mmCIF file of C-alpha atoms and ligand atoms in Angstrom:
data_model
loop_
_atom_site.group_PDB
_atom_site.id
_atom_site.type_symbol
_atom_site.label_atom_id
_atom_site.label_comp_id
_atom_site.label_asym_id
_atom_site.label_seq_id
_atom_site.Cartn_x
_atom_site.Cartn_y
_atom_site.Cartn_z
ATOM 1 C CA UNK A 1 0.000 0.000 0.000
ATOM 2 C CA UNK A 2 1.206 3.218 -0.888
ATOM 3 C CA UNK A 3 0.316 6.240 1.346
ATOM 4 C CA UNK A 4 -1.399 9.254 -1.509
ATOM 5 C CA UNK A 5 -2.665 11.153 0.818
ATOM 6 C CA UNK A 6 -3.213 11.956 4.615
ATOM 7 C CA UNK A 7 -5.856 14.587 5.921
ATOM 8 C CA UNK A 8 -6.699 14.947 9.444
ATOM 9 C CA UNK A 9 -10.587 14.891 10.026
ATOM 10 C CA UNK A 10 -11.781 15.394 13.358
ATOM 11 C CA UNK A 11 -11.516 14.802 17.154
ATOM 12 C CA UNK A 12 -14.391 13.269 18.599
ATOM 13 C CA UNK A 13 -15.347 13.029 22.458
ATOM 14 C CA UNK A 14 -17.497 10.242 21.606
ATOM 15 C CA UNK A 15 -18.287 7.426 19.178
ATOM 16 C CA UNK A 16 -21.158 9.415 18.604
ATOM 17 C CA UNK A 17 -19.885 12.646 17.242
ATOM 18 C CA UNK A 18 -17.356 10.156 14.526
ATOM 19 C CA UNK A 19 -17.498 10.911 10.814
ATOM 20 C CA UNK A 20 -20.192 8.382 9.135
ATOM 21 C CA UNK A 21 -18.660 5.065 9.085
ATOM 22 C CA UNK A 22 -19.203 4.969 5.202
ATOM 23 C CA UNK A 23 -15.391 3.710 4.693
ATOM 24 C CA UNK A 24 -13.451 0.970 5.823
ATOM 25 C CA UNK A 25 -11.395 1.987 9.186
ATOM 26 C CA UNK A 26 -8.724 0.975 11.536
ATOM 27 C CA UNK A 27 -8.059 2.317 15.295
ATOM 28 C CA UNK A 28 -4.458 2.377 17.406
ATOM 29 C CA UNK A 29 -4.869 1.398 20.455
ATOM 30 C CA UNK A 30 -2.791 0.613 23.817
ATOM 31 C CA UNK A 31 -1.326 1.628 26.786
ATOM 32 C CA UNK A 32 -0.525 5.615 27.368
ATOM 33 C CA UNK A 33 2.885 6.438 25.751
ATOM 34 C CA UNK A 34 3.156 2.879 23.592
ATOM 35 C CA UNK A 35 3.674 4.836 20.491
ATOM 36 C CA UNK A 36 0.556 4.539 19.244
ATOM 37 C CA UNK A 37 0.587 8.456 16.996
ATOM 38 C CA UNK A 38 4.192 7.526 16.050
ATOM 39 C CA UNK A 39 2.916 4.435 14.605
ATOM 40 C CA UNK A 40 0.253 5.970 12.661
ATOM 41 C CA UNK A 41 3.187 9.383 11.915
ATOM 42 C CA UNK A 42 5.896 6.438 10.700
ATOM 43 C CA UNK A 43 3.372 4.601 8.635
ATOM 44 C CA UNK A 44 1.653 7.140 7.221
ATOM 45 C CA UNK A 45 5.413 8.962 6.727
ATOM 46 C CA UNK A 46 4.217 12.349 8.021
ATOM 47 C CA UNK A 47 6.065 13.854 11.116
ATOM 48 C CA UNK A 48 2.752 15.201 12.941
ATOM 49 C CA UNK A 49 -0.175 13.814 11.300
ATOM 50 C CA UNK A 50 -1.008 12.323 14.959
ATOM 51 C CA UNK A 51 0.430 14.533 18.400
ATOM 52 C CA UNK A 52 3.142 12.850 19.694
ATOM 53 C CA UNK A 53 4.273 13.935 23.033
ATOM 54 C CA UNK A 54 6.768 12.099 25.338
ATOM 55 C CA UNK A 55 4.567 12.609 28.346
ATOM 56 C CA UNK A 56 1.520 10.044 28.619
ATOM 57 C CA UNK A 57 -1.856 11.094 28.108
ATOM 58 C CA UNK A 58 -1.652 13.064 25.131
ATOM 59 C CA UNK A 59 -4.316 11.581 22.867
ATOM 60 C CA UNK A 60 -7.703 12.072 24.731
ATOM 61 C CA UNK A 61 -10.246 11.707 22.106
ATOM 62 C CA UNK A 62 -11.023 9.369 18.956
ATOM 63 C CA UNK A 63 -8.948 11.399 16.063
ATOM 64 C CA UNK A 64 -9.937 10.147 12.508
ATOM 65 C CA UNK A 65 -7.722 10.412 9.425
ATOM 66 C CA UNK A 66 -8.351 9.965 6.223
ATOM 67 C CA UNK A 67 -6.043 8.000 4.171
ATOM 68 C CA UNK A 68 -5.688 7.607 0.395
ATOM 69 C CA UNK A 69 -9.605 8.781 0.543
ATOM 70 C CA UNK A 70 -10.710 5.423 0.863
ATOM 71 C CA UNK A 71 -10.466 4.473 4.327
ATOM 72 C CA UNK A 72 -10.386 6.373 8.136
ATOM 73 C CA UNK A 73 -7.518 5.764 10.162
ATOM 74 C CA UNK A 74 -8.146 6.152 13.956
ATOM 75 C CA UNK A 75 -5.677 7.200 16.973
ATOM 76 C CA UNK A 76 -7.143 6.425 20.172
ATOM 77 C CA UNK A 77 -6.149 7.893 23.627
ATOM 78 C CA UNK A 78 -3.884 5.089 25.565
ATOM 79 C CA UNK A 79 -5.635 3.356 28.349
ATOM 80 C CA UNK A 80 -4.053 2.383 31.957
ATOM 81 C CA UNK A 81 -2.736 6.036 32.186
ATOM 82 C CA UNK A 82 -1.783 6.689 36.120
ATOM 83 C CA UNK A 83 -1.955 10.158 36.233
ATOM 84 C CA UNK A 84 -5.324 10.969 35.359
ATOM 85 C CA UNK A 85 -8.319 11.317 37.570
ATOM 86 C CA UNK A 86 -10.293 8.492 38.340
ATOM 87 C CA UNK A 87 -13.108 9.892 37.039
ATOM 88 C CA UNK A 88 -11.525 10.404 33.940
ATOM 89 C CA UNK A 89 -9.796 6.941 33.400
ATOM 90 C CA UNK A 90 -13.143 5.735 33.694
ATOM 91 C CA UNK A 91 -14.790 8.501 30.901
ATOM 92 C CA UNK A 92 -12.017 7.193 29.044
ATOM 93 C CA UNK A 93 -12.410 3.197 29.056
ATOM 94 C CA UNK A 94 -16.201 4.079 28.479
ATOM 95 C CA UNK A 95 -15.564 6.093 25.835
ATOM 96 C CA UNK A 96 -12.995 3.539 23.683
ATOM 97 C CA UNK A 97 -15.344 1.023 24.598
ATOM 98 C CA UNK A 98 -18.102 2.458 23.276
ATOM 99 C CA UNK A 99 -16.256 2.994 19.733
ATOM 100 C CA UNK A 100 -14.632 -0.245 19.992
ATOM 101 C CA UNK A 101 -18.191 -2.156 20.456
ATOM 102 C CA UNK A 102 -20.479 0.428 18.121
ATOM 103 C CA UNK A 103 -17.826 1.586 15.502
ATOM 104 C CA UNK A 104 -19.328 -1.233 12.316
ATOM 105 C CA UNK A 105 -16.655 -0.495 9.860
ATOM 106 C CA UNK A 106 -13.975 -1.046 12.074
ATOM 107 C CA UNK A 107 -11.666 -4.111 10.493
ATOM 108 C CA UNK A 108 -9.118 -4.383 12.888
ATOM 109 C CA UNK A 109 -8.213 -2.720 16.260
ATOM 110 C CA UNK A 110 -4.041 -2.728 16.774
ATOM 111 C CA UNK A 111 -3.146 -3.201 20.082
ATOM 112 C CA UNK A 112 0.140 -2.066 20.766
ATOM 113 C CA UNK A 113 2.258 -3.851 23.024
ATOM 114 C CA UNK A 114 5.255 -2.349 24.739
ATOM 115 C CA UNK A 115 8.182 -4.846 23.770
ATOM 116 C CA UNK A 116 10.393 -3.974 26.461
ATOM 117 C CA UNK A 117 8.078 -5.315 29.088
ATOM 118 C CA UNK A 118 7.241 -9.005 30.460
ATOM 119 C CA UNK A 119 3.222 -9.579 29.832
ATOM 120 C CA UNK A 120 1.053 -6.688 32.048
ATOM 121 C CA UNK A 121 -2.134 -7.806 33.229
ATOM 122 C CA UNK A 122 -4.017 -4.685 32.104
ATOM 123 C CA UNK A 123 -2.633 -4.875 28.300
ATOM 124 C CA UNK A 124 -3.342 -8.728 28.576
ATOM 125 C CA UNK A 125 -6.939 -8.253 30.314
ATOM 126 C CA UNK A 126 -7.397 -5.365 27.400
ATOM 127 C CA UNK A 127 -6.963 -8.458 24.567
ATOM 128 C CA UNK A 128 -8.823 -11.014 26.707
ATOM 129 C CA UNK A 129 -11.655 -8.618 26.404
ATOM 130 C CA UNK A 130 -11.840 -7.983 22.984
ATOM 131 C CA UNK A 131 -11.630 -11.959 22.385
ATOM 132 C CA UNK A 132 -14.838 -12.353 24.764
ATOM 133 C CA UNK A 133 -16.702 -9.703 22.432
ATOM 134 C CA UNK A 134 -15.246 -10.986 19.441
ATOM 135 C CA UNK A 135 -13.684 -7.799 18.668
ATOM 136 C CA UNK A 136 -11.498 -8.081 15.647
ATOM 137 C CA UNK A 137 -7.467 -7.498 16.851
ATOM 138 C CA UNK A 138 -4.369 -7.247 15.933
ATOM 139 C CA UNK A 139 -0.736 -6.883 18.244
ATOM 140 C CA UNK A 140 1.712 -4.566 16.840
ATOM 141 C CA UNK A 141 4.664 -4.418 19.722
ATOM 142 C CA UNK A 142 6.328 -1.176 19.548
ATOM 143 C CA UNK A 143 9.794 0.479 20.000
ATOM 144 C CA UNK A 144 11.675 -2.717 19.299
ATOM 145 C CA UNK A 145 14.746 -0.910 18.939
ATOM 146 C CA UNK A 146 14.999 -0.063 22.150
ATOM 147 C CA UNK A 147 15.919 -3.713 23.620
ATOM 148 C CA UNK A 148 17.831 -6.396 21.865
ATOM 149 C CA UNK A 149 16.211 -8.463 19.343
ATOM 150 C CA UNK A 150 16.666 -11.637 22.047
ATOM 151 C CA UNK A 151 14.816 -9.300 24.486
ATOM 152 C CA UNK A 152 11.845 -8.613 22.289
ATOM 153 C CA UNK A 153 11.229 -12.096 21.191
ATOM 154 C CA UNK A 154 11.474 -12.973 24.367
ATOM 155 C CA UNK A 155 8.422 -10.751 25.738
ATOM 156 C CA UNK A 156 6.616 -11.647 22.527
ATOM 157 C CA UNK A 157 7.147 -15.489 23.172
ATOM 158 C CA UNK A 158 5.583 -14.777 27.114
ATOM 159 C CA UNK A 159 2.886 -12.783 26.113
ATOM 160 C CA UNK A 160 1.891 -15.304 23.171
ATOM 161 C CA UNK A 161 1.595 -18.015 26.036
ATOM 162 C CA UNK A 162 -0.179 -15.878 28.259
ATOM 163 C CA UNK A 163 -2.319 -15.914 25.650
ATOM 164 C CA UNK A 164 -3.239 -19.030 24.805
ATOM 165 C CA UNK A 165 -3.994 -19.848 28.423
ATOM 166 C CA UNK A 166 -7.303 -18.636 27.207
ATOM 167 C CA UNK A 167 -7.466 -18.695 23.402
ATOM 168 C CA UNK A 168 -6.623 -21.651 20.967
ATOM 169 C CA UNK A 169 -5.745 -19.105 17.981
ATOM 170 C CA UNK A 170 -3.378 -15.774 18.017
ATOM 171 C CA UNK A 171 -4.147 -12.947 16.642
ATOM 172 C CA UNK A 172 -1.801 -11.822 13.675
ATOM 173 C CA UNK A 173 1.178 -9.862 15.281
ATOM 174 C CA UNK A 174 3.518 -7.693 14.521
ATOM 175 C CA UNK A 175 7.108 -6.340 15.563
ATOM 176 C CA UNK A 176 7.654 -2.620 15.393
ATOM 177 C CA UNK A 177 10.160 0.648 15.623
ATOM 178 C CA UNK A 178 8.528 3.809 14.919
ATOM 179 C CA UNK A 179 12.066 5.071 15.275
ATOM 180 C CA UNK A 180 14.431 2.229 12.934
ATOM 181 C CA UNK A 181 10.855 2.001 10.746
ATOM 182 C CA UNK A 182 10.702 -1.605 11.406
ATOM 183 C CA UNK A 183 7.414 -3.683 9.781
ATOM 184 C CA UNK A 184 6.357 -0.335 7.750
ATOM 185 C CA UNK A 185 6.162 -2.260 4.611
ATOM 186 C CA UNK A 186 4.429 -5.434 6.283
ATOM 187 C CA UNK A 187 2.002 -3.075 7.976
ATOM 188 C CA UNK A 188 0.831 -1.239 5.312
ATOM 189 C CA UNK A 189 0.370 -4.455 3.232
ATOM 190 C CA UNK A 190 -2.047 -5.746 5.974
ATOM 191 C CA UNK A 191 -3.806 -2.867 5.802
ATOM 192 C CA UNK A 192 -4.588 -2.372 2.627
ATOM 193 C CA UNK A 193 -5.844 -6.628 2.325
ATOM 194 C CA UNK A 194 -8.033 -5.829 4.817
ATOM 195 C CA UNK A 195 -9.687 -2.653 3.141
ATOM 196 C CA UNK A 196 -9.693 -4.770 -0.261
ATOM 197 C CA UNK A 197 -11.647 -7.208 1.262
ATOM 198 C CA UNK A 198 -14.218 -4.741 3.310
ATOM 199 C CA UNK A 199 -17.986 -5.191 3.077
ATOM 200 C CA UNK A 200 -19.819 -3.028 4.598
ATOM 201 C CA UNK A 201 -21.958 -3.600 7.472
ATOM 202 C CA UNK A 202 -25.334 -3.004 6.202
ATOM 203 C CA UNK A 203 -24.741 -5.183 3.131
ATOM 204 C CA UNK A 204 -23.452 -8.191 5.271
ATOM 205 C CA UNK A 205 -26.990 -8.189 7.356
ATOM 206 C CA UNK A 206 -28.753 -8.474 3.866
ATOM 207 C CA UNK A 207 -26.611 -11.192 3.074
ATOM 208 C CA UNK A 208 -27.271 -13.172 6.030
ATOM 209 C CA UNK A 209 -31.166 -12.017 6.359
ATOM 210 C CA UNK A 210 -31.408 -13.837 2.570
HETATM 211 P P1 GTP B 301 -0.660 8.739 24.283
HETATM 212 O O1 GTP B 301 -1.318 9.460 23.161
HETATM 213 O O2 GTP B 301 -0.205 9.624 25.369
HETATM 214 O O3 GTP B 301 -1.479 7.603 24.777
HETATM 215 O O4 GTP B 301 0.724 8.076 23.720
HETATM 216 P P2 GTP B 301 1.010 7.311 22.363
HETATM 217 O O5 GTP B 301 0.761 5.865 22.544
HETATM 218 O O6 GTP B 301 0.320 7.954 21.201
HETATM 219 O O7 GTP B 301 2.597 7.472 22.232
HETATM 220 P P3 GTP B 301 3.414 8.515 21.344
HETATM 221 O O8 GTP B 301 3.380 8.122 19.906
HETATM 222 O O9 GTP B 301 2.984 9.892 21.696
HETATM 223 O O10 GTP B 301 4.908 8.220 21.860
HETATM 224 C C1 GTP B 301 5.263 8.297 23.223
HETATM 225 C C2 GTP B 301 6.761 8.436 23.349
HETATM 226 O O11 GTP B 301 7.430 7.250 22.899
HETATM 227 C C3 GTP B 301 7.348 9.560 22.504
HETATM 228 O O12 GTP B 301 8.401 10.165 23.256
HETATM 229 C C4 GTP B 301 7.868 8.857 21.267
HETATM 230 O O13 GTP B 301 8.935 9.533 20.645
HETATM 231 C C5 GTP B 301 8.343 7.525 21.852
HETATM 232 N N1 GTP B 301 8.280 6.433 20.855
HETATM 233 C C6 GTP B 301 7.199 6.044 20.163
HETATM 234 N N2 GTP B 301 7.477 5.000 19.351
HETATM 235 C C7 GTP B 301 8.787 4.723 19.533
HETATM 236 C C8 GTP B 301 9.688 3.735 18.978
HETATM 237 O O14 GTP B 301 9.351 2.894 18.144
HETATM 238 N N3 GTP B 301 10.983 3.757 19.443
HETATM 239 C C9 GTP B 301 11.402 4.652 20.375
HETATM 240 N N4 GTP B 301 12.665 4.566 20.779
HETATM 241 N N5 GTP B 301 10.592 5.592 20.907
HETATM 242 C C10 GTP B 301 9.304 5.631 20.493
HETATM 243 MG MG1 MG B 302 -1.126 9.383 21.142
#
């Protein structure tokens, strides 16, 4: 897939108040400061499409991109973020929830993974969760080039098993540097099978009503 154009759209406080889901769209999702907007600023080779900021808790609402005019991209704000207000981190989970559950052209939600960690329970409980609502994922672990390559494989090996302590299948999963530009290519191919192959919601139901 080759990236034609980029054009930020809106920021939405809730599902709700999203552009009309009349293209095929993906969302970035995972823990405050993961690297979800340099993801999105890597792949889509722009420097500040998405706000990056090295201090967590910078994305805060549902931020929709349009890409090659045929499809939304979506940065999410990061959940399990410390510093915030109770009240908040729960306005928060409600609101990605809400989009995650309601949001029908949605393909694929990444979940980014920190590589340089062992498995946490909240990014673990996060996937567990989407498997129980058959929400459609995908793992992308980020900033790979900040352990060795033993390291990383290592944390992706222990999360995979903490996995399938619950699930028989894994999700497709990727390896990624926003900084060495690691998977770009891989990425981007994923994406664009995925929007190839998208039927819209409404004519899926008429298929399966027939
Ligand atoms: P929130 O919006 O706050 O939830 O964060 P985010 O997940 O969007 O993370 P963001 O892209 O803002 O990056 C957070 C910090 O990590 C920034 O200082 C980035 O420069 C850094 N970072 C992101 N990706 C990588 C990477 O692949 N390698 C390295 N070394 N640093 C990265
Ligand atoms: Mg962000």
């Amino acid at each position: 897939m080759e990236i034609k154009s980029t054009e930020y759209l809106i920021s939405s406080p809730e599902v709700e108040n999203c552009p009309k889901g009349t293209l095929p769209e993906v969302a970035f999702i995972g823990r405050s400061n993961v690297g979800k907007s340099s993801l999105i600023n890597m792949l889509t080779n722009k420097k500040e499409l998405a706000k990056v900021s090295s201090s967590p808790g910078k994305t805060q609402m549902i931020n929709h991109f349009l890409i090659n005019k045929n499809m939304f991209w979506v940065d999410l704000p990061g959940y399990g973020f410390a510093k915030v207000s109770q009240a908040k981190r729960g306005t928060w989970t409600k609101m990605i929830w809400n989009y995650v559950e309601k949001r029908e052209n949605l393909q694929t939600l990444f979940v980014l993974i920190d590589s340089r960690h062992t498995p946490q329970k909240m990014d673990i409980e996060f996937v567990n969760k989407l498997g129980e609502k058959a929400i459609p994922f995908t793992l992308v672990f980020t900033k790979a080039d900040k352990e060795s390559q033993k390291e990383v494989s290592e944390h992706v090996g222990q999360f995979k098993k903490e996995l399938l302590k619950t699930w028989a299948e894994l999700p497709t999963i990727f390896i990624s540097s926003a900084v060495k530009r690691l998977a770009r290519n891989e990425i981007l191919a994923y994406i664009e099978a995925l929007r190839a192959a998208y039927i819209p919601a409404e004519i899926l139901k008429e298929k399966t009503e027939k």
